[in-house]
Every structure is written in structure tokens, then in C-alpha cells.
Amino acid sequence: MRQQQALLHYVTTTAARDRLAAGGPGARVWEAVDSGEIDEAAAVTLMMAFLATGMDTTILSLAAAVRLFAEHPDQWDALRADPPSHPPPALKFCASLLRSPFSAG
């Protein structure tokens, strides 16, 4: 219950409507409220769902990346020897594709 309260607080303060990036997923939720497609309560619920599921995806992707580096230490060594100045966002995406716990393979 505390976690849900903390998430609700975050959605209504830090991730409040007026603080979201234009055109982003959160802003599009509020556009649906403005157009009458959903009500405000549904918008808050959707925002909480986005954040909760996004956390699971990130955790699973990072775990997959760690596992892949453990299985392929030469790749970890290569990355450590020549680290990019900005880690590629594709790393998380690739790890999730290669080792998704939900994949059939």
C-alpha cells in the first residue's frame, strides 16, 4: 500500500501534467482526457501503470545484460577497454530481446 501511495504521489507531483514532455506518452494520456476519450481517474491509473511496468522492464533488461556479459566475458572486457562516452541505449533493448524471460526460445 505504501508503494502505491508513493507512486501516486510521484504521478501527481513530479510527473504531473504540466511537467511532461510534449508529445510523450504521458502527455498523450492527458490529451485523451482533454478529448473526452478517458476521464482523469483513468489517466492517473494509466500513468501509474506506465511507471510500474517500465520499472520491471528496466530491471529485467539490466539483469539480462549482466547475464550476457557474464556468459561472454570477452565482450565485457572489450567494453571496459574502450567505453563509449555515452552508453548506447541499444544495450538495454538488445539484452531484453536476447534474454527476455517472456520469450518462447
PDB file of N, CA and C in Angstrom:
ATOM      1  N   MET A   1       0.814  -1.185   0.000  1.00  0.00           N
ATOM      2  CA  MET A   1       0.000   0.000   0.000  1.00  0.00           C
ATOM      3  C   MET A   1       0.871   1.268   0.000  1.00  0.00           C
ATOM      4  N   ARG A   2       1.978   1.221   0.751  1.00  0.00           N
ATOM      5  CA  ARG A   2       2.878   2.386   0.774  1.00  0.00           C
ATOM      6  C   ARG A   2       3.484   2.656  -0.594  1.00  0.00           C
ATOM      7  N   GLN A   3       3.834   1.576  -1.294  1.00  0.00           N
ATOM      8  CA  GLN A   3       4.414   1.753  -2.622  1.00  0.00           C
ATOM      9  C   GLN A   3       3.411   2.394  -3.573  1.00  0.00           C
ATOM     10  N   GLN A   4       2.158   1.979  -3.485  1.00  0.00           N
ATOM     11  CA  GLN A   4       1.129   2.570  -4.333  1.00  0.00           C
ATOM     12  C   GLN A   4       0.936   4.050  -4.002  1.00  0.00           C
ATOM     13  N   GLN A   5       0.977   4.370  -2.722  1.00  0.00           N
ATOM     14  CA  GLN A   5       0.837   5.772  -2.316  1.00  0.00           C
ATOM     15  C   GLN A   5       2.014   6.597  -2.822  1.00  0.00           C
ATOM     16  N   ALA A   6       3.214   6.026  -2.729  1.00  0.00           N
ATOM     17  CA  ALA A   6       4.395   6.740  -3.224  1.00  0.00           C
ATOM     18  C   ALA A   6       4.315   6.941  -4.734  1.00  0.00           C
ATOM     19  N   LEU A   7       3.842   5.942  -5.441  1.00  0.00           N
ATOM     20  CA  LEU A   7       3.694   6.048  -6.893  1.00  0.00           C
ATOM     21  C   LEU A   7       2.644   7.103  -7.251  1.00  0.00           C
ATOM     22  N   LEU A   8       1.534   7.099  -6.540  1.00  0.00           N
ATOM     23  CA  LEU A   8       0.502   8.102  -6.778  1.00  0.00           C
ATOM     24  C   LEU A   8       1.043   9.511  -6.508  1.00  0.00           C
ATOM     25  N   HIS A   9       1.801   9.651  -5.446  1.00  0.00           N
ATOM     26  CA  HIS A   9       2.399  10.954  -5.133  1.00  0.00           C
ATOM     27  C   HIS A   9       3.324  11.402  -6.267  1.00  0.00           C
ATOM     28  N   TYR A  10       4.138  10.495  -6.767  1.00  0.00           N
ATOM     29  CA  TYR A  10       5.051  10.816  -7.859  1.00  0.00           C
ATOM     30  C   TYR A  10       4.278  11.248  -9.106  1.00  0.00           C
ATOM     31  N   VAL A  11       3.241  10.495  -9.445  1.00  0.00           N
ATOM     32  CA  VAL A  11       2.457  10.791 -10.652  1.00  0.00           C
ATOM     33  C   VAL A  11       1.779  12.148 -10.543  1.00  0.00           C
ATOM     34  N   THR A  12       1.361  12.515  -9.346  1.00  0.00           N
ATOM     35  CA  THR A  12       0.628  13.770  -9.191  1.00  0.00           C
ATOM     36  C   THR A  12       1.528  14.961  -8.881  1.00  0.00           C
ATOM     37  N   THR A  13       2.823  14.722  -8.692  1.00  0.00           N
ATOM     38  CA  THR A  13       3.737  15.839  -8.417  1.00  0.00           C
ATOM     39  C   THR A  13       4.841  15.897  -9.461  1.00  0.00           C
ATOM     40  N   THR A  14       5.819  15.049  -9.333  1.00  0.00           N
ATOM     41  CA  THR A  14       6.978  15.062 -10.227  1.00  0.00           C
ATOM     42  C   THR A  14       6.587  14.810 -11.682  1.00  0.00           C
ATOM     43  N   ALA A  15       5.667  13.873 -11.904  1.00  0.00           N
ATOM     44  CA  ALA A  15       5.225  13.554 -13.266  1.00  0.00           C
ATOM     45  C   ALA A  15       3.864  14.174 -13.553  1.00  0.00           C
ATOM     46  N   ALA A  16       3.607  15.312 -12.954  1.00  0.00           N
ATOM     47  CA  ALA A  16       2.325  15.989 -13.154  1.00  0.00           C
ATOM     48  C   ALA A  16       2.171  16.447 -14.602  1.00  0.00           C
ATOM     49  N   ARG A  17       0.950  16.639 -14.971  1.00  0.00           N
ATOM     50  CA  ARG A  17       0.591  17.003 -16.352  1.00  0.00           C
ATOM     51  C   ARG A  17       1.438  18.139 -16.918  1.00  0.00           C
ATOM     52  N   ASP A  18       1.632  19.191 -16.150  1.00  0.00           N
ATOM     53  CA  ASP A  18       2.351  20.361 -16.655  1.00  0.00           C
ATOM     54  C   ASP A  18       3.866  20.170 -16.708  1.00  0.00           C
ATOM     55  N   ARG A  19       4.351  19.032 -16.254  1.00  0.00           N
ATOM     56  CA  ARG A  19       5.792  18.773 -16.251  1.00  0.00           C
ATOM     57  C   ARG A  19       6.213  17.750 -17.295  1.00  0.00           C
ATOM     58  N   LEU A  20       5.280  17.236 -18.062  1.00  0.00           N
ATOM     59  CA  LEU A  20       5.575  16.188 -19.038  1.00  0.00           C
ATOM     60  C   LEU A  20       6.029  16.770 -20.370  1.00  0.00           C
ATOM     61  N   ALA A  21       6.873  16.023 -21.060  1.00  0.00           N
ATOM     62  CA  ALA A  21       7.355  16.447 -22.379  1.00  0.00           C
ATOM     63  C   ALA A  21       6.218  16.390 -23.394  1.00  0.00           C
ATOM     64  N   ALA A  22       6.114  17.426 -24.179  1.00  0.00           N
ATOM     65  CA  ALA A  22       5.089  17.475 -25.226  1.00  0.00           C
ATOM     66  C   ALA A  22       5.279  16.313 -26.187  1.00  0.00           C
ATOM     67  N   GLY A  23       4.188  15.652 -26.510  1.00  0.00           N
ATOM     68  CA  GLY A  23       4.235  14.547 -27.464  1.00  0.00           C
ATOM     69  C   GLY A  23       4.644  13.213 -26.872  1.00  0.00           C
ATOM     70  N   GLY A  24       5.072  13.203 -25.609  1.00  0.00           N
ATOM     71  CA  GLY A  24       5.481  11.951 -24.972  1.00  0.00           C
ATOM     72  C   GLY A  24       4.280  11.119 -24.556  1.00  0.00           C
ATOM     73  N   PRO A  25       4.526   9.887 -24.099  1.00  0.00           N
ATOM     74  CA  PRO A  25       3.422   9.006 -23.711  1.00  0.00           C
ATOM     75  C   PRO A  25       2.540   9.607 -22.619  1.00  0.00           C
ATOM     76  N   GLY A  26       3.151  10.239 -21.629  1.00  0.00           N
ATOM     77  CA  GLY A  26       2.366  10.847 -20.559  1.00  0.00           C
ATOM     78  C   GLY A  26       1.498  11.978 -21.063  1.00  0.00           C
ATOM     79  N   ALA A  27       2.061  12.825 -21.910  1.00  0.00           N
ATOM     80  CA  ALA A  27       1.298  13.941 -22.471  1.00  0.00           C
ATOM     81  C   ALA A  27       0.136  13.430 -23.319  1.00  0.00           C
ATOM     82  N   ARG A  28       0.345  12.331 -24.012  1.00  0.00           N
ATOM     83  CA  ARG A  28      -0.732  11.777 -24.849  1.00  0.00           C
ATOM     84  C   ARG A  28      -1.879  11.246 -23.991  1.00  0.00           C
ATOM     85  N   VAL A  29      -1.545  10.756 -22.805  1.00  0.00           N
ATOM     86  CA  VAL A  29      -2.612  10.326 -21.889  1.00  0.00           C
ATOM     87  C   VAL A  29      -3.500  11.518 -21.555  1.00  0.00           C
ATOM     88  N   TRP A  30      -2.879  12.647 -21.225  1.00  0.00           N
ATOM     89  CA  TRP A  30      -3.663  13.832 -20.873  1.00  0.00           C
ATOM     90  C   TRP A  30      -4.401  14.407 -22.076  1.00  0.00           C
ATOM     91  N   GLU A  31      -3.870  14.224 -23.273  1.00  0.00           N
ATOM     92  CA  GLU A  31      -4.593  14.638 -24.474  1.00  0.00           C
ATOM     93  C   GLU A  31      -5.877  13.825 -24.617  1.00  0.00           C
ATOM     94  N   ALA A  32      -5.815  12.549 -24.224  1.00  0.00           N
ATOM     95  CA  ALA A  32      -7.012  11.704 -24.274  1.00  0.00           C
ATOM     96  C   ALA A  32      -8.059  12.197 -23.271  1.00  0.00           C
ATOM     97  N   VAL A  33      -7.598  12.710 -22.127  1.00  0.00           N
ATOM     98  CA  VAL A  33      -8.530  13.304 -21.162  1.00  0.00           C
ATOM     99  C   VAL A  33      -9.177  14.540 -21.789  1.00  0.00           C
ATOM    100  N   ASP A  34      -8.354  15.392 -22.385  1.00  0.00           N
ATOM    101  CA  ASP A  34      -8.865  16.628 -22.978  1.00  0.00           C
ATOM    102  C   ASP A  34      -9.883  16.363 -24.092  1.00  0.00           C
ATOM    103  N   SER A  35      -9.677  15.282 -24.828  1.00  0.00           N
ATOM    104  CA  SER A  35     -10.598  14.978 -25.937  1.00  0.00           C
ATOM    105  C   SER A  35     -11.832  14.198 -25.477  1.00  0.00           C
ATOM    106  N   GLY A  36     -11.856  13.822 -24.189  1.00  0.00           N
ATOM    107  CA  GLY A  36     -13.013  13.110 -23.660  1.00  0.00           C
ATOM    108  C   GLY A  36     -12.965  11.601 -23.829  1.00  0.00           C
ATOM    109  N   GLU A  37     -11.821  11.070 -24.321  1.00  0.00           N
ATOM    110  CA  GLU A  37     -11.722   9.627 -24.521  1.00  0.00           C
ATOM    111  C   GLU A  37     -11.663   8.876 -23.194  1.00  0.00           C
ATOM    112  N   ILE A  38     -11.004   9.461 -22.205  1.00  0.00           N
ATOM    113  CA  ILE A  38     -10.911   8.854 -20.876  1.00  0.00           C
ATOM    114  C   ILE A  38     -11.110   9.955 -19.838  1.00  0.00           C
ATOM    115  N   ASP A  39     -11.398   9.531 -18.600  1.00  0.00           N
ATOM    116  CA  ASP A  39     -11.533  10.538 -17.548  1.00  0.00           C
ATOM    117  C   ASP A  39     -10.210  10.671 -16.788  1.00  0.00           C
ATOM    118  N   GLU A  40     -10.149  11.655 -15.912  1.00  0.00           N
ATOM    119  CA  GLU A  40      -8.904  11.954 -15.209  1.00  0.00           C
ATOM    120  C   GLU A  40      -8.446  10.801 -14.318  1.00  0.00           C
ATOM    121  N   ALA A  41      -9.381  10.105 -13.688  1.00  0.00           N
ATOM    122  CA  ALA A  41      -9.010   8.962 -12.840  1.00  0.00           C
ATOM    123  C   ALA A  41      -8.325   7.876 -13.668  1.00  0.00           C
ATOM    124  N   ALA A  42      -8.848   7.642 -14.876  1.00  0.00           N
ATOM    125  CA  ALA A  42      -8.229   6.648 -15.755  1.00  0.00           C
ATOM    126  C   ALA A  42      -6.834   7.094 -16.173  1.00  0.00           C
ATOM    127  N   ALA A  43      -6.663   8.393 -16.372  1.00  0.00           N
ATOM    128  CA  ALA A  43      -5.351   8.914 -16.760  1.00  0.00           C
ATOM    129  C   ALA A  43      -4.320   8.655 -15.663  1.00  0.00           C
ATOM    130  N   VAL A  44      -4.701   8.910 -14.422  1.00  0.00           N
ATOM    131  CA  VAL A  44      -3.776   8.683 -13.312  1.00  0.00           C
ATOM    132  C   VAL A  44      -3.436   7.200 -13.214  1.00  0.00           C
ATOM    133  N   THR A  45      -4.436   6.346 -13.386  1.00  0.00           N
ATOM    134  CA  THR A  45      -4.196   4.901 -13.352  1.00  0.00           C
ATOM    135  C   THR A  45      -3.246   4.476 -14.465  1.00  0.00           C
ATOM    136  N   LEU A  46      -3.445   5.020 -15.665  1.00  0.00           N
ATOM    137  CA  LEU A  46      -2.553   4.704 -16.784  1.00  0.00           C
ATOM    138  C   LEU A  46      -1.123   5.158 -16.510  1.00  0.00           C
ATOM    139  N   MET A  47      -0.991   6.356 -15.968  1.00  0.00           N
ATOM    140  CA  MET A  47       0.349   6.865 -15.653  1.00  0.00           C
ATOM    141  C   MET A  47       1.041   5.959 -14.641  1.00  0.00           C
ATOM    142  N   MET A  48       0.308   5.510 -13.639  1.00  0.00           N
ATOM    143  CA  MET A  48       0.889   4.610 -12.641  1.00  0.00           C
ATOM    144  C   MET A  48       1.282   3.280 -13.281  1.00  0.00           C
ATOM    145  N   ALA A  49       0.450   2.787 -14.195  1.00  0.00           N
ATOM    146  CA  ALA A  49       0.759   1.531 -14.882  1.00  0.00           C
ATOM    147  C   ALA A  49       2.004   1.676 -15.745  1.00  0.00           C
ATOM    148  N   PHE A  50       2.133   2.804 -16.453  1.00  0.00           N
ATOM    149  CA  PHE A  50       3.326   3.029 -17.267  1.00  0.00           C
ATOM    150  C   PHE A  50       4.581   2.968 -16.411  1.00  0.00           C
ATOM    151  N   LEU A  51       4.542   3.626 -15.279  1.00  0.00           N
ATOM    152  CA  LEU A  51       5.719   3.678 -14.413  1.00  0.00           C
ATOM    153  C   LEU A  51       6.023   2.323 -13.803  1.00  0.00           C
ATOM    154  N   ALA A  52       5.005   1.619 -13.351  1.00  0.00           N
ATOM    155  CA  ALA A  52       5.229   0.315 -12.717  1.00  0.00           C
ATOM    156  C   ALA A  52       5.769  -0.697 -13.709  1.00  0.00           C
ATOM    157  N   THR A  53       5.186  -0.750 -14.907  1.00  0.00           N
ATOM    158  CA  THR A  53       5.658  -1.720 -15.893  1.00  0.00           C
ATOM    159  C   THR A  53       7.011  -1.319 -16.455  1.00  0.00           C
ATOM    160  N   GLY A  54       7.257  -0.030 -16.557  1.00  0.00           N
ATOM    161  CA  GLY A  54       8.556   0.424 -17.040  1.00  0.00           C
ATOM    162  C   GLY A  54       9.676   0.015 -16.110  1.00  0.00           C
ATOM    163  N   MET A  55       9.399  -0.007 -14.822  1.00  0.00           N
ATOM    164  CA  MET A  55      10.398  -0.406 -13.844  1.00  0.00           C
ATOM    165  C   MET A  55      10.757  -1.878 -14.019  1.00  0.00           C
ATOM    166  N   ASP A  56       9.747  -2.726 -14.201  1.00  0.00           N
ATOM    167  CA  ASP A  56      10.008  -4.146 -14.403  1.00  0.00           C
ATOM    168  C   ASP A  56      10.838  -4.378 -15.659  1.00  0.00           C
ATOM    169  N   THR A  57      10.501  -3.686 -16.732  1.00  0.00           N
ATOM    170  CA  THR A  57      11.232  -3.836 -17.987  1.00  0.00           C
ATOM    171  C   THR A  57      12.700  -3.450 -17.811  1.00  0.00           C
ATOM    172  N   THR A  58      12.938  -2.356 -17.130  1.00  0.00           N
ATOM    173  CA  THR A  58      14.308  -1.898 -16.899  1.00  0.00           C
ATOM    174  C   THR A  58      15.080  -2.904 -16.066  1.00  0.00           C
ATOM    175  N   ILE A  59      14.485  -3.372 -14.997  1.00  0.00           N
ATOM    176  CA  ILE A  59      15.160  -4.333 -14.122  1.00  0.00           C
ATOM    177  C   ILE A  59      15.485  -5.613 -14.876  1.00  0.00           C
ATOM    178  N   LEU A  60      14.514  -6.136 -15.629  1.00  0.00           N
ATOM    179  CA  LEU A  60      14.741  -7.372 -16.376  1.00  0.00           C
ATOM    180  C   LEU A  60      15.794  -7.180 -17.467  1.00  0.00           C
ATOM    181  N   SER A  61      15.779  -6.028 -18.112  1.00  0.00           N
ATOM    182  CA  SER A  61      16.760  -5.761 -19.166  1.00  0.00           C
ATOM    183  C   SER A  61      18.168  -5.657 -18.598  1.00  0.00           C
ATOM    184  N   LEU A  62      18.305  -4.969 -17.475  1.00  0.00           N
ATOM    185  CA  LEU A  62      19.622  -4.858 -16.851  1.00  0.00           C
ATOM    186  C   LEU A  62      20.127  -6.215 -16.386  1.00  0.00           C
ATOM    187  N   ALA A  63      19.246  -7.011 -15.825  1.00  0.00           N
ATOM    188  CA  ALA A  63      19.639  -8.360 -15.400  1.00  0.00           C
ATOM    189  C   ALA A  63      20.085  -9.192 -16.600  1.00  0.00           C
ATOM    190  N   ALA A  64      19.370  -9.048 -17.720  1.00  0.00           N
ATOM    191  CA  ALA A  64      19.750  -9.778 -18.930  1.00  0.00           C
ATOM    192  C   ALA A  64      21.114  -9.326 -19.432  1.00  0.00           C
ATOM    193  N   ALA A  65      21.375  -8.022 -19.380  1.00  0.00           N
ATOM    194  CA  ALA A  65      22.675  -7.509 -19.826  1.00  0.00           C
ATOM    195  C   ALA A  65      23.799  -8.048 -18.951  1.00  0.00           C
ATOM    196  N   VAL A  66      23.596  -8.054 -17.641  1.00  0.00           N
ATOM    197  CA  VAL A  66      24.611  -8.590 -16.728  1.00  0.00           C
ATOM    198  C   VAL A  66      24.861 -10.065 -17.032  1.00  0.00           C
ATOM    199  N   ARG A  67      23.795 -10.808 -17.246  1.00  0.00           N
ATOM    200  CA  ARG A  67      23.944 -12.238 -17.547  1.00  0.00           C
ATOM    201  C   ARG A  67      24.700 -12.446 -18.860  1.00  0.00           C
ATOM    202  N   LEU A  68      24.350 -11.675 -19.884  1.00  0.00           N
ATOM    203  CA  LEU A  68      25.044 -11.818 -21.161  1.00  0.00           C
ATOM    204  C   LEU A  68      26.523 -11.484 -21.037  1.00  0.00           C
ATOM    205  N   PHE A  69      26.856 -10.436 -20.292  1.00  0.00           N
ATOM    206  CA  PHE A  69      28.271 -10.113 -20.091  1.00  0.00           C
ATOM    207  C   PHE A  69      28.971 -11.218 -19.313  1.00  0.00           C
ATOM    208  N   ALA A  70      28.279 -11.838 -18.365  1.00  0.00           N
ATOM    209  CA  ALA A  70      28.873 -12.955 -17.617  1.00  0.00           C
ATOM    210  C   ALA A  70      29.110 -14.158 -18.529  1.00  0.00           C
ATOM    211  N   GLU A  71      28.204 -14.386 -19.464  1.00  0.00           N
ATOM    212  CA  GLU A  71      28.340 -15.505 -20.398  1.00  0.00           C
ATOM    213  C   GLU A  71      29.345 -15.215 -21.514  1.00  0.00           C
ATOM    214  N   HIS A  72      29.610 -13.935 -21.758  1.00  0.00           N
ATOM    215  CA  HIS A  72      30.531 -13.523 -22.822  1.00  0.00           C
ATOM    216  C   HIS A  72      31.526 -12.503 -22.254  1.00  0.00           C
ATOM    217  N   PRO A  73      32.431 -12.964 -21.387  1.00  0.00           N
ATOM    218  CA  PRO A  73      33.349 -12.027 -20.728  1.00  0.00           C
ATOM    219  C   PRO A  73      34.241 -11.257 -21.700  1.00  0.00           C
ATOM    220  N   ASP A  74      34.470 -11.809 -22.881  1.00  0.00           N
ATOM    221  CA  ASP A  74      35.269 -11.082 -23.868  1.00  0.00           C
ATOM    222  C   ASP A  74      34.579  -9.790 -24.284  1.00  0.00           C
ATOM    223  N   GLN A  75      33.260  -9.798 -24.339  1.00  0.00           N
ATOM    224  CA  GLN A  75      32.512  -8.595 -24.694  1.00  0.00           C
ATOM    225  C   GLN A  75      32.558  -7.568 -23.559  1.00  0.00           C
ATOM    226  N   TRP A  76      32.509  -8.064 -22.328  1.00  0.00           N
ATOM    227  CA  TRP A  76      32.636  -7.161 -21.176  1.00  0.00           C
ATOM    228  C   TRP A  76      34.023  -6.522 -21.178  1.00  0.00           C
ATOM    229  N   ASP A  77      35.053  -7.332 -21.430  1.00  0.00           N
ATOM    230  CA  ASP A  77      36.420  -6.813 -21.477  1.00  0.00           C
ATOM    231  C   ASP A  77      36.574  -5.767 -22.584  1.00  0.00           C
ATOM    232  N   ALA A  78      35.974  -6.033 -23.741  1.00  0.00           N
ATOM    233  CA  ALA A  78      36.055  -5.085 -24.866  1.00  0.00           C
ATOM    234  C   ALA A  78      35.365  -3.766 -24.500  1.00  0.00           C
ATOM    235  N   LEU A  79      34.239  -3.840 -23.842  1.00  0.00           N
ATOM    236  CA  LEU A  79      33.530  -2.633 -23.437  1.00  0.00           C
ATOM    237  C   LEU A  79      34.316  -1.848 -22.402  1.00  0.00           C
ATOM    238  N   ARG A  80      34.911  -2.560 -21.458  1.00  0.00           N
ATOM    239  CA  ARG A  80      35.705  -1.887 -20.423  1.00  0.00           C
ATOM    240  C   ARG A  80      36.967  -1.267 -21.008  1.00  0.00           C
ATOM    241  N   ALA A  81      37.535  -1.910 -22.015  1.00  0.00           N
ATOM    242  CA  ALA A  81      38.769  -1.401 -22.619  1.00  0.00           C
ATOM    243  C   ALA A  81      38.519  -0.130 -23.431  1.00  0.00           C
ATOM    244  N   ASP A  82      37.346  -0.013 -24.003  1.00  0.00           N
ATOM    245  CA  ASP A  82      37.023   1.143 -24.834  1.00  0.00           C
ATOM    246  C   ASP A  82      35.582   1.578 -24.579  1.00  0.00           C
ATOM    247  N   PRO A  83      35.311   2.154 -23.394  1.00  0.00           N
ATOM    248  CA  PRO A  83      33.926   2.533 -23.077  1.00  0.00           C
ATOM    249  C   PRO A  83      33.465   3.730 -23.912  1.00  0.00           C
ATOM    250  N   PRO A  84      32.223   3.694 -24.345  1.00  0.00           N
ATOM    251  CA  PRO A  84      31.702   4.845 -25.094  1.00  0.00           C
ATOM    252  C   PRO A  84      31.507   6.025 -24.146  1.00  0.00           C
ATOM    253  N   SER A  85      31.553   7.230 -24.681  1.00  0.00           N
ATOM    254  CA  SER A  85      31.357   8.399 -23.829  1.00  0.00           C
ATOM    255  C   SER A  85      29.912   8.480 -23.335  1.00  0.00           C
ATOM    256  N   HIS A  86      28.985   7.923 -24.109  1.00  0.00           N
ATOM    257  CA  HIS A  86      27.582   7.842 -23.710  1.00  0.00           C
ATOM    258  C   HIS A  86      27.139   6.406 -23.966  1.00  0.00           C
ATOM    259  N   PRO A  87      26.814   5.654 -22.922  1.00  0.00           N
ATOM    260  CA  PRO A  87      26.401   4.259 -23.143  1.00  0.00           C
ATOM    261  C   PRO A  87      25.240   4.179 -24.132  1.00  0.00           C
ATOM    262  N   PRO A  88      25.323   3.249 -25.054  1.00  0.00           N
ATOM    263  CA  PRO A  88      24.279   3.151 -26.074  1.00  0.00           C
ATOM    264  C   PRO A  88      22.953   2.682 -25.485  1.00  0.00           C
ATOM    265  N   PRO A  89      21.858   3.370 -25.807  1.00  0.00           N
ATOM    266  CA  PRO A  89      20.557   2.932 -25.320  1.00  0.00           C
ATOM    267  C   PRO A  89      20.185   1.564 -25.869  1.00  0.00           C
ATOM    268  N   ALA A  90      20.814   1.196 -26.983  1.00  0.00           N
ATOM    269  CA  ALA A  90      20.510  -0.094 -27.587  1.00  0.00           C
ATOM    270  C   ALA A  90      20.923  -1.259 -26.701  1.00  0.00           C
ATOM    271  N   LEU A  91      21.843  -1.027 -25.765  1.00  0.00           N
ATOM    272  CA  LEU A  91      22.301  -2.113 -24.900  1.00  0.00           C
ATOM    273  C   LEU A  91      21.141  -2.735 -24.143  1.00  0.00           C
ATOM    274  N   LYS A  92      20.318  -1.919 -23.508  1.00  0.00           N
ATOM    275  CA  LYS A  92      19.178  -2.435 -22.759  1.00  0.00           C
ATOM    276  C   LYS A  92      18.196  -3.130 -23.689  1.00  0.00           C
ATOM    277  N   PHE A  93      17.936  -2.522 -24.841  1.00  0.00           N
ATOM    278  CA  PHE A  93      16.992  -3.097 -25.793  1.00  0.00           C
ATOM    279  C   PHE A  93      17.475  -4.449 -26.294  1.00  0.00           C
ATOM    280  N   CYS A  94      18.740  -4.522 -26.688  1.00  0.00           N
ATOM    281  CA  CYS A  94      19.285  -5.783 -27.206  1.00  0.00           C
ATOM    282  C   CYS A  94      19.261  -6.869 -26.149  1.00  0.00           C
ATOM    283  N   ALA A  95      19.633  -6.511 -24.939  1.00  0.00           N
ATOM    284  CA  ALA A  95      19.626  -7.504 -23.860  1.00  0.00           C
ATOM    285  C   ALA A  95      18.229  -8.043 -23.629  1.00  0.00           C
ATOM    286  N   SER A  96      17.232  -7.175 -23.694  1.00  0.00           N
ATOM    287  CA  SER A  96      15.864  -7.643 -23.467  1.00  0.00           C
ATOM    288  C   SER A  96      15.393  -8.555 -24.588  1.00  0.00           C
ATOM    289  N   LEU A  97      15.836  -8.285 -25.816  1.00  0.00           N
ATOM    290  CA  LEU A  97      15.457  -9.147 -26.934  1.00  0.00           C
ATOM    291  C   LEU A  97      16.148 -10.504 -26.853  1.00  0.00           C
ATOM    292  N   LEU A  98      17.420 -10.483 -26.465  1.00  0.00           N
ATOM    293  CA  LEU A  98      18.183 -11.719 -26.455  1.00  0.00           C
ATOM    294  C   LEU A  98      17.837 -12.641 -25.290  1.00  0.00           C
ATOM    295  N   ARG A  99      17.473 -12.075 -24.161  1.00  0.00           N
ATOM    296  CA  ARG A  99      17.243 -12.874 -22.969  1.00  0.00           C
ATOM    297  C   ARG A  99      15.943 -12.546 -22.251  1.00  0.00           C
ATOM    298  N   SER A 100      14.925 -12.214 -22.982  1.00  0.00           N
ATOM    299  CA  SER A 100      13.665 -11.893 -22.335  1.00  0.00           C
ATOM    300  C   SER A 100      13.118 -13.118 -21.621  1.00  0.00           C
ATOM    301  N   PRO A 101      12.718 -12.965 -20.351  1.00  0.00           N
ATOM    302  CA  PRO A 101      12.139 -14.110 -19.642  1.00  0.00           C
ATOM    303  C   PRO A 101      10.788 -14.501 -20.225  1.00  0.00           C
ATOM    304  N   PHE A 102      10.235 -13.666 -21.083  1.00  0.00           N
ATOM    305  CA  PHE A 102       8.934 -13.949 -21.677  1.00  0.00           C
ATOM    306  C   PHE A 102       9.050 -14.535 -23.085  1.00  0.00           C
ATOM    307  N   SER A 103      10.286 -14.670 -23.578  1.00  0.00           N
ATOM    308  CA  SER A 103      10.439 -15.161 -24.944  1.00  0.00           C
ATOM    309  C   SER A 103      10.177 -16.667 -24.990  1.00  0.00           C
ATOM    310  N   ALA A 104       9.812 -17.132 -26.147  1.00  0.00           N
ATOM    311  CA  ALA A 104       9.494 -18.557 -26.313  1.00  0.00           C
ATOM    312  C   ALA A 104      10.754 -19.397 -26.434  1.00  0.00           C
ATOM    313  N   GLY A 105      11.875 -18.765 -26.823  1.00  0.00           N
ATOM    314  CA  GLY A 105      13.100 -19.518 -27.089  1.00  0.00           C
ATOM    315  C   GLY A 105      13.957 -19.742 -25.896  1.00  0.00           C
TER     316      GLY A 105
END
